[in-house]
PDB file of C-alpha atoms in Angstrom:
ATOM      1  CA  UNK A 238     180.929  41.637 120.416  1.00 51.00           C
ATOM      2  CA  UNK A 239     181.653  45.316 120.411  1.00 53.00           C
ATOM      3  CA  UNK A 240     181.843  45.547 116.729  1.00 46.00           C
ATOM      4  CA  UNK A 241     178.486  43.933 116.473  1.00 50.00           C
ATOM      5  CA  UNK A 242     176.838  46.444 119.107  1.00 53.00           C
ATOM      6  CA  UNK A 243     178.386  49.448 117.173  1.00 51.00           C
ATOM      7  CA  UNK A 244     177.100  47.961 114.089  1.00 52.00           C
ATOM      8  CA  UNK A 245     173.466  47.697 115.684  1.00 49.00           C
ATOM      9  CA  UNK A 246     173.648  51.043 116.940  1.00 52.00           C
ATOM     10  CA  UNK A 247     174.788  52.694 113.482  1.00 52.00           C
ATOM     11  CA  UNK A 248     172.249  50.825 111.768  1.00 47.00           C
ATOM     12  CA  UNK A 249     169.474  51.852 114.472  1.00 46.00           C
ATOM     13  CA  UNK A 250     170.822  55.425 114.023  1.00 50.00           C
ATOM     14  CA  UNK A 251     170.288  55.107 110.333  1.00 49.00           C
ATOM     15  CA  UNK A 252     166.989  53.816 110.333  1.00 45.00           C
ATOM     16  CA  UNK A 253     165.990  56.454 113.035  1.00 41.00           C
ATOM     17  CA  UNK A 254     167.335  59.304 110.804  1.00 43.00           C
ATOM     18  CA  UNK A 255     165.530  57.787 107.721  1.00 45.00           C
ATOM     19  CA  UNK A 256     162.232  57.899 109.302  1.00 40.00           C
ATOM     20  CA  UNK A 257     162.632  61.397 110.762  1.00 45.00           C
ATOM     21  CA  UNK A 258     163.404  62.334 107.063  1.00 47.00           C
ATOM     22  CA  UNK A 259     159.739  60.960 105.978  1.00 44.00           C
ATOM     23  CA  UNK A 260     157.872  63.459 107.923  1.00 43.00           C
ATOM     24  CA  UNK A 261     159.943  66.473 106.415  1.00 44.00           C
ATOM     25  CA  UNK A 262     159.192  68.692 103.165  1.00 43.00           C
ATOM     26  CA  UNK A 263     160.122  67.306  99.754  1.00 43.00           C
ATOM     27  CA  UNK A 264     158.160  64.167 100.195  1.00 40.00           C
ATOM     28  CA  UNK A 265     154.711  63.101  98.944  1.00 34.00           C
ATOM     29  CA  UNK A 266     152.065  64.406 101.433  1.00 35.00           C
ATOM     30  CA  UNK A 267     148.529  63.471 101.842  1.00 34.00           C
ATOM     31  CA  UNK A 268     145.665  65.544 102.935  1.00 34.00           C
ATOM     32  CA  UNK A 269     142.381  64.925 104.670  1.00 35.00           C
ATOM     33  CA  UNK A 270     139.163  65.728 102.077  1.00 37.00           C
ATOM     34  CA  UNK A 271     137.834  69.212 102.451  1.00 40.00           C
ATOM     35  CA  UNK A 272     134.083  69.107 104.150  1.00 38.00           C
ATOM     36  CA  UNK A 273     131.183  69.524 102.224  1.00 39.00           C
ATOM     37  CA  UNK A 274     129.130  72.831 102.826  1.00 39.00           C
ATOM     38  CA  UNK A 275     126.205  72.743 104.885  1.00 41.00           C
ATOM     39  CA  UNK A 276     123.867  73.270 101.889  1.00 41.00           C
ATOM     40  CA  UNK A 277     124.953  69.763 100.456  1.00 42.00           C
ATOM     41  CA  UNK A 278     125.016  67.877 103.627  1.00 44.00           C
ATOM     42  CA  UNK A 279     124.081  64.181 103.486  1.00 56.00           C
ATOM     43  CA  UNK A 280     121.248  64.606 106.018  1.00 73.00           C
ATOM     44  CA  UNK A 281     118.922  67.449 107.174  1.00 94.00           C
ATOM     45  CA  UNK A 282     116.169  67.460 109.622  1.00 95.00           C
ATOM     46  CA  UNK A 283     112.600  68.650 110.015  1.00 97.00           C
ATOM     47  CA  UNK A 284     111.145  68.811 113.537  1.00 97.00           C
ATOM     48  CA  UNK A 285     107.635  68.680 114.168  1.00 98.00           C
ATOM     49  CA  UNK A 286     106.527  70.258 117.391  1.00 98.00           C
ATOM     50  CA  UNK A 287     103.469  71.975 118.448  1.00 98.00           C
ATOM     51  CA  UNK A 288     101.596  70.927 115.299  1.00 98.00           C
ATOM     52  CA  UNK A 289     104.025  72.845 113.197  1.00 98.00           C
ATOM     53  CA  UNK A 290     107.210  72.265 111.139  1.00 97.00           C
ATOM     54  CA  UNK A 291     110.198  73.816 112.230  1.00 93.00           C
ATOM     55  CA  UNK A 292     112.120  76.408 110.014  1.00 89.00           C
ATOM     56  CA  UNK A 293     112.303  75.820 106.461  1.00 90.00           C
ATOM     57  CA  UNK A 294     115.329  73.863 105.498  1.00 93.00           C
ATOM     58  CA  UNK A 295     117.614  73.700 102.488  1.00 96.00           C
ATOM     59  CA  UNK A 296     119.160  70.430 101.129  1.00 97.00           C
ATOM     60  CA  UNK A 297     121.299  69.455  98.411  1.00 96.00           C
ATOM     61  CA  UNK A 298     119.536  67.385  95.535  1.00 97.00           C
ATOM     62  CA  UNK A 299     119.043  63.675  96.783  1.00 96.00           C
ATOM     63  CA  UNK A 300     119.908  64.410 100.290  1.00 96.00           C
ATOM     64  CA  UNK A 301     118.321  62.284 103.117  1.00 96.00           C
ATOM     65  CA  UNK A 302     115.697  64.022 105.207  1.00 97.00           C
ATOM     66  CA  UNK A 303     114.923  63.030 108.398  1.00 97.00           C
ATOM     67  CA  UNK A 304     111.489  64.241 110.109  1.00 98.00           C
ATOM     68  CA  UNK A 305     111.162  63.789 113.784  1.00 97.00           C
ATOM     69  CA  UNK A 306     107.835  63.995 115.115  1.00 98.00           C
ATOM     70  CA  UNK A 307     107.792  65.816 119.153  1.00 98.00           C
ATOM     71  CA  UNK A 308     103.900  65.839 118.965  1.00 98.00           C
ATOM     72  CA  UNK A 309     101.322  63.415 120.467  1.00 97.00           C
ATOM     73  CA  UNK A 310      99.730  62.941 117.086  1.00 98.00           C
ATOM     74  CA  UNK A 311     101.037  61.303 113.998  1.00 98.00           C
ATOM     75  CA  UNK A 312     101.788  63.648 110.893  1.00 98.00           C
ATOM     76  CA  UNK A 313     102.702  63.463 107.386  1.00 98.00           C
ATOM     77  CA  UNK A 314     105.132  65.433 105.286  1.00 98.00           C
ATOM     78  CA  UNK A 315     103.606  65.675 101.698  1.00 98.00           C
ATOM     79  CA  UNK A 316     104.583  67.396  98.775  1.00 98.00           C
ATOM     80  CA  UNK A 317     101.866  69.915  97.615  1.00 97.00           C
ATOM     81  CA  UNK A 318     102.129  68.978  94.219  1.00 93.00           C
ATOM     82  CA  UNK A 319     103.259  65.771  92.489  1.00 93.00           C
ATOM     83  CA  UNK A 320     104.762  62.979  94.229  1.00 94.00           C
ATOM     84  CA  UNK A 321     108.074  64.489  95.369  1.00 97.00           C
ATOM     85  CA  UNK A 322     107.907  63.108  98.851  1.00 98.00           C
ATOM     86  CA  UNK A 323     105.055  61.711 101.245  1.00 98.00           C
ATOM     87  CA  UNK A 324     105.997  60.184 104.581  1.00 98.00           C
ATOM     88  CA  UNK A 325     104.012  59.330 107.636  1.00 98.00           C
ATOM     89  CA  UNK A 326     105.562  60.161 111.010  1.00 98.00           C
ATOM     90  CA  UNK A 327     104.356  58.367 114.399  1.00 98.00           C
ATOM     91  CA  UNK A 328     103.579  60.424 117.242  1.00 97.00           C
ATOM     92  CA  UNK A 329     106.063  60.903 120.588  1.00 97.00           C
ATOM     93  CA  UNK A 330     109.497  61.234 119.174  1.00 97.00           C
ATOM     94  CA  UNK A 331     108.713  59.100 115.909  1.00 98.00           C
ATOM     95  CA  UNK A 332     110.865  59.458 112.913  1.00 98.00           C
ATOM     96  CA  UNK A 333     110.714  58.951 109.269  1.00 98.00           C
ATOM     97  CA  UNK A 334     112.930  59.788 106.402  1.00 97.00           C
ATOM     98  CA  UNK A 335     112.819  60.766 102.569  1.00 97.00           C
ATOM     99  CA  UNK A 336     115.071  61.442  99.686  1.00 97.00           C
ATOM    100  CA  UNK A 337     114.965  65.216  98.752  1.00 97.00           C
ATOM    101  CA  UNK A 338     113.988  65.757  95.023  1.00 97.00           C
ATOM    102  CA  UNK A 339     116.769  65.604  92.552  1.00 97.00           C
ATOM    103  CA  UNK A 340     115.569  68.736  90.854  1.00 97.00           C
ATOM    104  CA  UNK A 341     116.843  72.145  92.625  1.00 97.00           C
ATOM    105  CA  UNK A 342     113.578  74.217  93.507  1.00 97.00           C
ATOM    106  CA  UNK A 343     111.221  75.097  96.315  1.00 97.00           C
ATOM    107  CA  UNK A 344     108.810  72.400  97.432  1.00 98.00           C
ATOM    108  CA  UNK A 345     106.043  73.622  99.725  1.00 98.00           C
ATOM    109  CA  UNK A 346     104.651  70.609 101.741  1.00 98.00           C
ATOM    110  CA  UNK A 347     101.687  70.119 104.185  1.00 98.00           C
ATOM    111  CA  UNK A 348     100.247  67.470 106.668  1.00 98.00           C
ATOM    112  CA  UNK A 349      97.526  65.388 105.237  1.00 98.00           C
ATOM    113  CA  UNK A 350      95.858  64.803 108.684  1.00 98.00           C
ATOM    114  CA  UNK A 351      96.135  68.517 109.784  1.00 98.00           C
ATOM    115  CA  UNK A 352      95.499  70.850 106.878  1.00 94.00           C
ATOM    116  CA  UNK A 353      96.716  73.980 108.966  1.00 97.00           C
ATOM    117  CA  UNK A 354     100.439  72.677 108.728  1.00 98.00           C
ATOM    118  CA  UNK A 355     102.505  73.924 106.080  1.00 98.00           C
ATOM    119  CA  UNK A 356     106.156  74.041 105.309  1.00 97.00           C
ATOM    120  CA  UNK A 357     108.845  74.328 102.545  1.00 97.00           C
ATOM    121  CA  UNK A 358     111.735  72.423 101.636  1.00 98.00           C
ATOM    122  CA  UNK A 359     114.350  74.124  99.517  1.00 97.00           C
ATOM    123  CA  UNK A 360     116.628  71.857  97.118  1.00 97.00           C
ATOM    124  CA  UNK A 361     119.723  73.784  96.175  1.00 96.00           C
TER     125      UNK A 361
END
């Protein structure tokens, strides 16, 4: 019985030493991937408040853009030229999303309901 206990203790000690050695240098290590820079973030937000678009935003090509409307009236985010994007956003906290163009550049936009509302989306 004493022999079995001694053997079990030796085996347990060997296993603990082996496990402790796995965390040291010389072995293979795994690192977490680096985070993407802010300009290429997957999602960006345009906030509409007081019948104005928030600050101009920069996004990566193909990024998802979320539009949040804090006004009591519906709005749109419509590209000035072509059909790069066009979304309608309901009032009182409504949201909508669109995909940023794949081509880098500056994309002016407006609200089709309120011609005095203008903004700019920059794709980098």
